[in-house]
XYZ file of C-alpha atoms in Angstrom:
677
model
C 104.520 -0.805 -9.528
C 101.772 -1.329 -6.932
C 100.485 1.768 -4.920
C 101.058 1.990 -1.160
C 97.470 2.415 -0.767
C 96.835 -1.121 -2.059
C 99.464 -2.287 0.539
C 97.613 -0.768 3.426
C 94.176 -1.793 2.208
C 94.821 -5.568 1.753
C 95.731 -6.203 5.489
C 92.631 -4.092 6.545
C 90.721 -6.473 4.354
C 92.134 -9.707 5.774
C 91.143 -8.294 9.333
C 87.739 -7.574 8.054
C 87.361 -11.144 6.733
C 88.704 -12.551 10.081
C 86.011 -10.468 11.858
C 83.250 -11.984 9.635
C 84.290 -15.440 10.396
C 84.307 -14.896 14.075
C 80.961 -12.907 14.422
C 78.065 -14.863 15.677
C 75.506 -11.889 15.111
C 73.742 -12.262 11.764
C 73.333 -8.446 11.423
C 76.997 -7.970 12.141
C 77.973 -10.486 9.503
C 76.003 -8.587 7.036
C 77.668 -5.430 8.031
C 81.041 -6.832 7.925
C 80.360 -8.515 4.514
C 79.490 -4.916 3.145
C 82.692 -3.564 4.632
C 84.633 -6.367 3.062
C 83.030 -5.526 -0.440
C 83.832 -1.954 0.072
C 87.374 -2.739 0.985
C 87.788 -4.947 -2.134
C 86.459 -2.184 -4.299
C 88.843 0.283 -2.668
C 91.802 -1.843 -3.434
C 90.934 -1.845 -7.209
C 89.614 1.791 -7.340
C 93.058 3.569 -8.074
C 93.225 1.363 -11.401
C 90.019 2.590 -12.525
C 89.248 5.298 -15.145
C 86.268 7.010 -16.503
C 85.749 7.262 -20.238
C 83.789 9.626 -22.256
C 83.562 9.685 -26.138
C 82.676 12.591 -28.379
C 80.851 12.482 -31.718
C 80.085 9.234 -33.822
C 76.928 7.619 -34.894
C 73.556 7.903 -33.281
C 72.287 4.374 -34.085
C 74.363 1.070 -33.734
C 72.869 -2.469 -34.449
C 69.374 -0.998 -34.790
C 69.644 0.542 -31.325
C 70.263 4.146 -30.120
C 73.961 4.423 -29.218
C 74.764 4.954 -25.583
C 76.504 8.234 -25.030
C 77.333 8.076 -21.185
C 80.489 7.712 -19.629
C 81.911 4.084 -19.231
C 84.912 2.445 -17.412
C 88.470 1.295 -18.090
C 91.217 -0.495 -16.339
C 94.696 0.682 -16.003
C 97.158 -2.295 -17.286
C 100.377 -0.584 -16.972
C 102.004 2.397 -15.292
C 102.959 4.110 -18.583
C 99.352 4.777 -19.616
C 97.834 1.689 -21.173
C 94.125 1.025 -20.440
C 91.761 -1.688 -21.371
C 88.039 -1.456 -21.687
C 84.978 -2.973 -23.632
C 84.885 -2.454 -27.367
C 81.179 -1.905 -26.877
C 82.119 1.594 -25.548
C 83.167 2.493 -29.129
C 80.382 1.030 -31.209
C 79.239 4.431 -32.283
C 82.848 5.013 -33.577
C 83.482 8.326 -31.855
C 85.682 10.906 -33.068
C 87.400 11.625 -29.679
C 88.020 9.549 -26.486
C 88.548 11.239 -23.125
C 89.901 9.476 -20.006
C 89.531 10.852 -16.411
C 92.152 9.397 -14.087
C 91.479 8.734 -10.466
C 93.290 11.963 -9.423
C 90.834 13.891 -11.695
C 93.083 14.581 -14.621
C 91.416 14.375 -18.019
C 93.467 13.267 -20.967
C 92.851 12.605 -24.462
C 93.289 8.824 -25.283
C 94.281 7.012 -28.389
C 92.937 3.673 -29.501
C 95.804 1.287 -30.017
C 94.143 -2.018 -30.949
C 91.134 -4.265 -30.716
C 90.714 -7.869 -29.723
C 87.707 -8.644 -31.812
C 87.447 -12.292 -30.260
C 86.891 -11.094 -26.821
C 85.528 -7.560 -27.563
C 88.404 -5.675 -25.807
C 89.998 -2.333 -26.799
C 93.448 -1.090 -25.666
C 93.792 2.617 -25.219
C 96.718 4.648 -24.378
C 96.940 7.983 -22.621
C 100.033 10.311 -22.141
C 100.629 9.671 -18.386
C 103.203 7.916 -16.015
C 103.232 6.305 -12.585
C 99.578 4.912 -12.918
C 98.557 2.074 -10.671
C 97.955 -1.049 -12.735
C 95.342 -3.462 -11.461
C 96.408 -6.766 -10.051
C 95.171 -9.901 -11.736
C 93.651 -12.928 -9.868
C 95.046 -16.266 -10.970
C 92.171 -17.650 -12.896
C 93.211 -21.168 -12.062
C 92.310 -20.418 -8.537
C 89.142 -18.800 -9.079
C 86.338 -21.089 -7.908
C 82.586 -21.366 -9.055
C 80.421 -19.999 -6.337
C 82.979 -17.530 -4.854
C 82.151 -13.858 -4.321
C 82.421 -11.615 -7.393
C 82.064 -7.954 -7.565
C 81.244 -5.990 -10.734
C 82.858 -2.460 -10.628
C 82.319 0.774 -12.678
C 83.409 4.230 -12.724
C 80.708 5.700 -14.853
C 79.320 8.223 -12.313
C 81.113 11.107 -10.871
C 82.330 10.874 -7.515
C 85.207 9.352 -5.449
C 83.553 6.028 -5.011
C 83.028 3.432 -7.848
C 79.664 1.828 -8.311
C 79.455 -1.890 -7.668
C 77.267 -4.902 -8.180
C 77.521 -7.992 -5.839
C 77.210 -11.637 -7.056
C 79.254 -14.825 -7.451
C 81.122 -16.647 -10.269
C 78.546 -18.733 -11.812
C 80.649 -20.704 -14.131
C 84.029 -20.593 -15.909
C 85.020 -21.402 -19.543
C 81.783 -19.883 -20.926
C 81.487 -18.403 -24.524
C 83.472 -21.183 -26.014
C 86.241 -20.927 -23.390
C 86.691 -17.142 -23.440
C 84.899 -15.885 -20.403
C 83.745 -16.587 -16.811
C 80.127 -16.005 -15.895
C 78.619 -13.928 -13.106
C 75.163 -13.290 -11.647
C 76.345 -9.761 -10.668
C 74.335 -7.216 -12.525
C 76.409 -6.268 -15.682
C 75.211 -3.377 -17.847
C 76.846 -0.288 -19.871
C 77.409 1.171 -16.425
C 80.151 -1.184 -15.820
C 81.244 -2.486 -19.276
C 84.873 -2.413 -19.462
C 85.320 -2.281 -15.653
C 86.549 -5.144 -13.525
C 84.922 -8.323 -11.966
C 86.978 -8.613 -8.850
C 87.496 -11.005 -6.158
C 86.923 -10.367 -2.446
C 90.732 -9.257 -2.251
C 90.267 -6.702 -4.913
C 92.015 -8.596 -7.539
C 90.726 -8.502 -11.115
C 89.229 -11.801 -12.181
C 88.074 -10.393 -15.476
C 86.991 -7.522 -17.736
C 83.248 -6.913 -17.907
C 82.035 -7.180 -21.571
C 78.750 -8.014 -23.295
C 79.309 -11.498 -25.186
C 76.920 -13.955 -26.796
C 77.145 -17.518 -27.891
C 75.242 -16.737 -31.232
C 75.569 -13.131 -32.075
C 78.801 -11.451 -33.262
C 79.645 -7.655 -33.378
C 80.250 -4.850 -30.883
C 76.516 -4.989 -29.382
C 76.223 -8.770 -29.132
C 75.226 -9.853 -25.720
C 73.705 -6.490 -24.696
C 70.462 -8.316 -24.484
C 71.641 -9.867 -21.124
C 71.634 -6.382 -19.523
C 71.214 -6.659 -15.902
C 69.683 -10.128 -16.293
C 71.911 -11.919 -13.673
C 73.727 -13.257 -16.711
C 77.143 -11.423 -17.248
C 80.445 -12.304 -18.731
C 84.036 -11.273 -18.064
C 87.177 -11.980 -20.030
C 89.868 -13.443 -17.774
C 92.392 -10.650 -16.875
C 95.358 -12.979 -17.068
C 94.178 -14.049 -20.614
C 93.902 -10.399 -21.661
C 97.454 -9.515 -20.067
C 99.111 -12.503 -22.148
C 98.142 -10.609 -25.435
C 99.130 -7.009 -24.439
C 102.373 -7.138 -26.368
C 100.581 -7.894 -29.511
C 97.947 -5.192 -28.789
C 100.580 -2.737 -27.973
C 102.176 -3.278 -31.265
C 98.989 -2.266 -32.946
C 97.951 -5.837 -33.940
C 94.081 -6.486 -34.120
C 93.403 -9.882 -32.743
C 90.736 -11.925 -34.419
C 89.045 -15.240 -33.688
C 90.960 -18.213 -35.308
C 89.013 -20.029 -38.023
C 89.590 -23.569 -39.242
C 87.089 -23.768 -41.976
C 84.798 -26.684 -41.337
C 81.135 -27.372 -40.747
C 79.365 -30.256 -39.200
C 76.640 -32.532 -40.576
C 74.729 -32.538 -37.277
C 72.972 -29.223 -36.357
C 72.861 -30.356 -32.645
C 75.915 -28.632 -31.059
C 75.474 -30.303 -27.574
C 75.040 -33.828 -28.568
C 76.178 -34.098 -32.123
C 79.144 -35.992 -33.377
C 81.899 -33.879 -34.842
C 81.505 -35.423 -38.233
C 82.547 -33.059 -41.038
C 79.990 -31.884 -43.393
C 81.933 -29.278 -45.421
C 85.453 -28.183 -45.758
C 86.075 -24.609 -46.933
C 88.343 -24.244 -49.928
C 91.783 -22.659 -49.247
C 91.038 -23.030 -45.560
C 93.437 -24.343 -42.728
C 91.166 -27.539 -42.623
C 91.900 -28.115 -46.247
C 95.595 -27.592 -45.614
C 95.531 -30.212 -42.869
C 93.759 -32.635 -45.324
C 90.426 -32.717 -43.579
C 87.653 -34.079 -45.762
C 83.790 -34.421 -45.785
C 82.894 -37.596 -43.537
C 86.109 -37.291 -41.468
C 85.292 -37.354 -37.623
C 87.368 -35.072 -35.360
C 88.833 -36.815 -32.307
C 91.169 -34.302 -30.710
C 92.240 -30.669 -30.896
C 95.695 -29.608 -29.714
C 95.880 -33.117 -27.846
C 92.705 -32.855 -25.990
C 89.994 -35.359 -26.940
C 86.793 -34.137 -28.372
C 83.560 -36.190 -28.603
C 80.904 -33.711 -29.390
C 80.547 -30.496 -31.681
C 80.544 -28.447 -28.472
C 83.889 -29.903 -27.595
C 85.463 -28.792 -30.730
C 83.978 -25.187 -30.500
C 85.133 -25.020 -26.877
C 88.957 -26.065 -27.916
C 88.967 -23.708 -30.809
C 87.063 -20.728 -29.281
C 89.968 -19.204 -27.293
C 92.335 -19.374 -30.091
C 93.188 -16.384 -32.275
C 94.027 -16.117 -36.067
C 97.696 -16.829 -36.305
C 97.734 -19.678 -33.584
C 98.737 -23.137 -34.772
C 96.170 -25.752 -34.349
C 96.836 -29.472 -34.197
C 93.783 -31.856 -35.263
C 93.393 -35.510 -34.729
C 90.670 -37.131 -36.980
C 89.415 -40.371 -37.977
C 88.855 -41.609 -41.608
C 87.101 -44.929 -41.838
C 89.540 -47.225 -39.875
C 92.397 -44.879 -40.117
C 93.402 -42.424 -37.577
C 95.320 -39.149 -38.876
C 96.410 -35.754 -37.847
C 97.735 -32.564 -39.070
C 98.310 -29.044 -38.142
C 97.931 -25.584 -39.648
C 97.653 -21.837 -38.696
C 94.388 -20.507 -38.051
C 93.088 -17.626 -40.183
C 90.838 -14.493 -39.542
C 88.958 -14.846 -42.676
C 87.783 -17.632 -44.841
C 87.936 -16.881 -48.575
C 84.499 -17.166 -50.354
C 84.356 -19.847 -52.781
C 83.582 -19.094 -56.452
C 83.206 -22.011 -58.864
C 84.378 -21.787 -62.463
C 82.113 -21.254 -65.325
C 82.458 -22.758 -68.886
C 79.522 -21.019 -70.515
C 77.100 -23.552 -71.864
C 73.654 -24.992 -71.373
C 73.451 -28.846 -71.683
C 70.636 -30.396 -73.744
C 67.916 -32.131 -71.634
C 65.905 -35.092 -72.059
C 62.806 -33.874 -74.176
C 60.675 -37.104 -73.909
C 61.447 -38.325 -77.477
C 62.582 -41.872 -78.089
C 66.037 -40.841 -79.002
C 66.417 -38.171 -76.159
C 69.062 -40.297 -74.346
C 71.185 -40.632 -77.628
C 70.882 -36.762 -78.239
C 71.919 -35.705 -74.734
C 73.358 -38.179 -72.334
C 74.390 -41.356 -74.023
C 77.514 -43.029 -72.832
C 78.813 -43.102 -76.473
C 77.947 -39.655 -77.543
C 78.538 -37.658 -74.421
C 76.811 -34.449 -73.425
C 75.400 -32.314 -76.233
C 75.611 -28.515 -75.999
C 72.108 -26.809 -75.965
C 73.197 -23.189 -75.784
C 76.672 -21.322 -75.670
C 76.541 -17.939 -73.675
C 77.835 -14.813 -75.386
C 81.258 -13.787 -74.503
C 81.895 -16.927 -72.368
C 85.009 -19.162 -72.346
C 83.101 -21.801 -74.329
C 82.315 -19.404 -77.186
C 85.914 -18.097 -77.108
C 87.222 -21.726 -77.431
C 84.966 -22.243 -80.443
C 82.196 -24.491 -78.990
C 78.845 -24.290 -80.524
C 75.426 -25.485 -80.210
C 75.076 -29.106 -81.206
C 78.730 -29.956 -80.106
C 79.020 -33.086 -77.989
C 81.523 -33.007 -74.997
C 82.961 -36.556 -74.431
C 85.859 -35.898 -71.905
C 87.380 -33.335 -69.517
C 90.769 -33.069 -67.705
C 92.418 -30.480 -65.503
C 95.019 -28.410 -67.655
C 96.779 -26.991 -64.660
C 97.296 -29.723 -62.089
C 98.987 -27.565 -59.612
C 96.111 -25.100 -59.395
C 93.644 -27.962 -58.908
C 95.444 -29.363 -55.929
C 97.098 -32.199 -57.796
C 100.810 -33.065 -57.647
C 102.493 -31.494 -60.637
C 104.254 -34.675 -61.520
C 101.061 -36.624 -61.313
C 99.051 -35.360 -64.384
C 95.432 -36.153 -64.014
C 93.747 -38.487 -66.637
C 90.769 -37.738 -68.919
C 87.518 -38.022 -67.198
C 84.717 -39.356 -69.473
C 81.664 -36.985 -69.831
C 78.454 -39.082 -70.150
C 76.052 -36.578 -68.606
C 75.816 -32.956 -67.602
C 75.883 -33.922 -64.007
C 79.504 -35.377 -64.606
C 80.676 -32.226 -66.372
C 79.189 -29.918 -63.666
C 80.651 -32.082 -60.927
C 84.217 -31.373 -62.270
C 83.740 -27.695 -63.149
C 82.124 -26.682 -59.957
C 85.149 -27.852 -57.944
C 87.469 -25.553 -60.160
C 87.797 -21.900 -59.696
C 87.857 -18.950 -62.257
C 91.126 -18.683 -64.067
C 91.827 -22.533 -63.929
C 92.166 -24.332 -67.320
C 90.504 -27.491 -68.339
C 90.880 -29.474 -71.674
C 87.790 -30.807 -73.312
C 87.405 -33.475 -75.806
C 84.340 -32.964 -78.140
C 82.724 -33.703 -81.320
C 81.883 -31.051 -83.867
C 79.712 -32.976 -86.461
C 81.842 -36.090 -87.276
C 85.144 -34.310 -86.398
C 86.748 -35.005 -82.839
C 88.543 -31.940 -81.424
C 90.408 -31.029 -78.370
C 90.520 -27.562 -76.892
C 91.909 -25.697 -73.786
C 89.523 -23.545 -71.927
C 90.208 -21.004 -69.050
C 87.238 -20.975 -66.799
C 85.346 -17.678 -65.925
C 83.278 -16.649 -63.047
C 79.619 -17.552 -62.970
C 77.890 -14.337 -64.416
C 75.037 -12.596 -62.678
C 73.238 -11.066 -65.655
C 70.094 -12.556 -67.032
C 70.366 -13.275 -70.784
C 67.992 -11.602 -73.086
C 66.710 -14.685 -74.769
C 67.142 -18.386 -74.738
C 66.255 -21.153 -77.192
C 63.134 -22.994 -76.088
C 63.682 -26.406 -74.817
C 60.663 -28.068 -76.362
C 59.227 -31.151 -74.759
C 57.648 -33.848 -77.123
C 54.018 -34.736 -76.043
C 53.641 -38.240 -74.707
C 52.730 -40.976 -77.158
C 50.257 -42.344 -74.722
C 48.060 -41.234 -71.668
C 50.008 -40.589 -68.428
C 49.258 -42.183 -65.117
C 49.535 -39.024 -62.975
C 47.359 -35.983 -62.593
C 48.192 -32.953 -64.741
C 46.841 -29.390 -65.085
C 45.680 -27.403 -62.201
C 45.523 -29.364 -58.808
C 44.248 -28.574 -55.362
C 45.104 -31.016 -52.657
C 45.129 -31.439 -48.908
C 48.354 -32.358 -46.957
C 48.312 -35.502 -44.773
C 47.693 -33.764 -41.451
C 44.515 -32.550 -42.860
C 45.053 -28.774 -41.720
C 47.138 -27.461 -44.648
C 46.441 -27.621 -48.294
C 48.591 -26.832 -51.400
C 47.936 -26.248 -54.947
C 49.939 -27.093 -58.223
C 50.140 -26.817 -61.887
C 51.662 -29.665 -64.162
C 51.599 -28.908 -67.948
C 48.849 -30.695 -69.716
C 51.320 -32.261 -72.093
C 53.451 -33.637 -69.248
C 55.800 -36.415 -70.505
C 57.313 -38.611 -67.915
C 60.288 -39.273 -70.233
C 61.249 -35.751 -70.260
C 62.962 -33.472 -67.504
C 60.862 -30.786 -65.883
C 61.790 -27.943 -63.823
C 60.066 -27.275 -60.400
C 59.213 -23.777 -58.933
C 57.966 -23.779 -55.393
C 55.904 -20.756 -54.736
C 55.697 -19.327 -51.255
C 53.136 -16.617 -50.918
C 53.240 -13.308 -48.999
C 51.341 -12.723 -45.825
C 47.664 -12.370 -46.067
C 47.316 -13.546 -49.715
C 48.280 -16.874 -51.454
C 48.026 -15.273 -54.887
C 47.036 -18.816 -56.121
C 44.730 -17.394 -58.876
C 47.049 -14.803 -60.125
C 50.324 -16.733 -60.061
C 48.687 -19.808 -61.729
C 47.033 -17.685 -64.502
C 50.104 -15.463 -65.250
C 52.730 -18.047 -64.887
C 51.009 -20.983 -66.621
C 52.006 -19.986 -70.268
C 55.530 -19.851 -69.102
C 55.521 -23.217 -67.467
C 54.043 -24.732 -70.729
C 56.635 -22.936 -72.857
C 59.626 -23.932 -70.772
C 58.494 -27.367 -69.248
C 58.100 -26.294 -65.632
C 55.811 -27.396 -62.773
C 54.456 -25.138 -60.161
C 53.799 -26.176 -56.488
C 52.037 -23.878 -54.033
C 52.179 -25.019 -50.517
C 49.975 -22.710 -48.196
C 50.745 -21.555 -44.771
C 48.757 -23.045 -41.812
C 47.770 -19.245 -41.088
C 47.180 -17.304 -44.069
C 48.627 -14.243 -42.113
C 52.205 -15.470 -42.561
C 54.623 -18.190 -42.567
C 56.155 -19.655 -39.421
C 59.716 -20.984 -39.361
C 58.788 -24.473 -38.276
C 56.688 -24.839 -41.628
C 59.962 -25.125 -43.676
C 59.921 -28.780 -42.782
C 56.466 -29.005 -44.423
C 57.475 -27.147 -47.518
C 60.651 -29.265 -48.076
C 58.772 -32.561 -47.572
C 55.943 -31.578 -49.983
C 58.775 -30.576 -52.396
C 60.401 -33.970 -52.061
C 57.155 -36.017 -52.607
C 56.333 -33.931 -55.568
C 59.803 -34.746 -57.064
C 59.020 -38.507 -56.465
C 55.538 -38.154 -58.136
C 56.822 -36.321 -61.299
C 59.766 -36.476 -63.616
C 61.662 -33.395 -62.113
C 65.344 -32.380 -63.171
C 67.183 -32.043 -59.653
C 69.339 -29.107 -61.185
C 66.312 -26.978 -61.661
C 64.344 -26.983 -58.415
C 63.869 -23.273 -57.168
C 62.027 -21.979 -54.268
C 60.209 -18.560 -54.980
C 58.772 -16.298 -52.577
C 57.267 -12.740 -51.997
C 57.380 -10.545 -48.937
C 57.461 -12.931 -45.881
C 57.424 -15.882 -48.463
C 60.798 -14.486 -49.719
C 62.146 -14.752 -46.314
C 60.951 -18.375 -46.063
C 62.504 -19.066 -49.583
C 65.884 -18.126 -48.477
C 65.611 -20.123 -45.255
C 64.253 -23.212 -47.004
C 67.149 -23.136 -49.388
C 69.739 -22.547 -46.718
C 68.382 -25.578 -44.738
C 67.886 -27.850 -47.654
C 70.648 -27.313 -50.341
C 70.559 -30.575 -51.703
C 66.982 -30.041 -52.608
C 66.950 -26.522 -53.974
C 69.373 -25.001 -56.445
C 67.945 -21.496 -56.522
C 66.115 -19.054 -54.664
C 64.127 -16.033 -56.231
C 63.190 -13.408 -53.503
C 60.518 -10.837 -54.524
C 60.226 -7.440 -52.747
C 61.972 -8.832 -49.492
C 65.457 -8.876 -47.878
C 66.879 -12.021 -46.469
C 66.820 -13.035 -42.837
C 68.374 -15.838 -40.753
C 71.828 -17.479 -40.815
C 73.881 -16.733 -43.872
C 75.051 -19.753 -45.647
C 78.421 -20.148 -47.380
C 79.122 -20.801 -51.080
C 80.054 -24.505 -51.305
C 81.376 -26.414 -54.345
C 79.179 -29.400 -53.483
C 75.954 -27.325 -54.111
C 75.538 -25.040 -57.044
C 73.219 -22.339 -55.577
C 72.012 -19.189 -57.452
C 69.964 -16.370 -56.219
C 67.462 -13.705 -57.803
C 66.152 -10.530 -56.168
C 63.179 -8.988 -57.850
C 62.050 -5.621 -56.390
C 59.693 -2.665 -56.964
C 62.127 0.328 -57.085
C 59.894 2.425 -55.098
C 59.501 -0.183 -52.281
C 60.327 1.389 -48.914
C 62.713 -1.497 -48.029
C 64.844 -1.362 -51.079
C 67.986 -0.419 -49.194
C 67.692 -3.734 -47.132
C 66.987 -5.745 -50.213
C 70.046 -4.276 -51.986
C 72.108 -4.966 -48.849
C 70.986 -8.568 -48.908
C 71.791 -8.945 -52.453
C 75.369 -7.380 -52.052
C 75.932 -9.624 -48.960
C 75.309 -12.858 -50.955
C 77.303 -11.505 -53.917
C 80.120 -10.837 -51.462
C 79.998 -14.486 -50.770
C 80.614 -15.152 -54.349
C 77.020 -16.550 -55.034
C 75.715 -15.678 -58.502
C 73.095 -13.019 -57.808
C 70.858 -11.682 -60.427
C 68.414 -8.918 -60.093
C 65.091 -7.854 -61.632
C 64.150 -4.156 -60.732
C 60.673 -3.374 -61.751
C 57.916 -0.462 -61.493
C 54.172 -1.409 -61.022
C 51.385 0.872 -60.200
C 49.408 -2.073 -58.746
C 52.240 -3.707 -57.078
C 52.040 -6.761 -59.182
C 54.969 -8.452 -60.860
C 54.888 -7.197 -64.501
C 54.909 -9.642 -67.460
C 58.416 -8.622 -68.495
C 59.605 -9.493 -65.008
C 57.884 -12.867 -64.997
C 59.678 -13.505 -68.432
C 63.000 -12.587 -66.881
C 62.326 -14.817 -63.765
C 61.728 -17.707 -66.026
C 64.807 -17.084 -68.203
C 66.768 -17.058 -64.986
C 65.232 -20.308 -63.888
C 65.697 -21.850 -67.349
C 69.454 -21.313 -66.948
C 70.049 -22.992 -63.394
C 71.638 -25.856 -65.149
C 74.382 -23.660 -66.816
C 77.768 -25.024 -66.658
């Protein structure tokens, strides 16, 4: 029902606007404009409430939680109120609502819209005055917009004047205004000159997520409001207590340029709507729900307003073929966990018969080590066995049609066996053909999860010295990068044999100290023992790494791999302090280059990657148990572990702050098992 006061206010407002149009005096125009704004605010005022919270956390998202009153909008005469989720970021124990007539009532939180950051409240009251929505299709860029709040005591709401700057912002979920938007009016309405509600003022961000994302635009002339009409279309679901969440498709794109990049798929998440549709890497999206898309930004704009549970129809191009499919979007994508057999493959050791021993097409892949308690050990595999073929045991679980049993896949290298198993999940079964001595055998194996523990000992994968002088530099190296401004050091075992496969550790130093002398001296014996090369790029400024230097580090790594015989499965980036942050960021950006990251005395920072069967990625955290930031480090490890990455840890104690020898030994054992299958 609409209040009689609104009926009286609107004709008065129309008369005011006519007076403005007919005035020739500039001062009169300003005064009449002010009257029009006040009339518009008066029209919506009966529908505004003042919200106060009691209790809760003191700090939210690293900031002191706001404790002042905020604003809400009445959406129905029986006591339902909408406001910004930001107002409850501190998780208060009680919510109090003050109505326009001064009554104070306890409110109950009914549900959240976590896509548009709105919260629906309920108070025990009747005959309230719901706000009138503006038709969003009629809202024009450049028209007057007034941000309104009732955070202060008094009969008149506070207001901020501006215009509608843009529509369909934040991936189609909000209108933008240059009116000042802040916690004073979060949850309040953005109204037009007639007092109708265009949208609900909320902090939103293109990049950030969470209840405080977008607060950085505080009073900046960049504010956002969720269209009131859009919210009203979801009230039945919210009143039923349903939490609304953003709809996820489950893809990522090859291009990092959202504005100009082609929507060419780089990855499809396992068990996602995208996989259900049949999307695959290298497919190009061409339409979403019948609307053409040409850029990544178009795709995000089309999917952005959709909720989990909404059905999406996707048109895509695969080669010369145009295809389409539909699926229901989900609220959460399952982290991918790859299967684990429990073996280490033999490696080329530089001897003349190395190929025959390990990766020959006739003999298959020889087992170097069997992990204790692994599926491989339980199946009877042992050191020296040669795996020659593999096939899926349970075709249905692997995504194959049950009446189309897969054929045996020959295993001629460790890469081929890993390529099969990393696309399977724990619990799935495979069949292996292998030779134990001269006896061929077949065995069924149920895969397990990749373990996080570092084994206490591993057999040394000895490398045979070269039969003749090698043509590359070995030992300790110090060289200058091509730009002449940066330098790097390296260590290549003196007995380097180009016919063998070496591991590569890229060392990223902490701020203020390259640690070159210490690392090269203490790590050299382990490099010689395990067949590992060290590469130590130096930051342009010894005071610390900068984000743009990742390109330098990765390009140097690639050139070193071309220069020496490096096993691509055993390339890890290891960093300490700020170097540890860089190590995580380098791996995140170049997952085809690095297979592991060891982070010493540092948490992670930057965008969090997802586990992807196309990249076998493993992490290690080494930390001094007395370090002040230990909770952040443990939180980083828990985050990656929750995403189903194998995450190992090496806690240590040290009086001088240096990594103890036992921890260095454990780090090299972790590194030596990066090629585990």
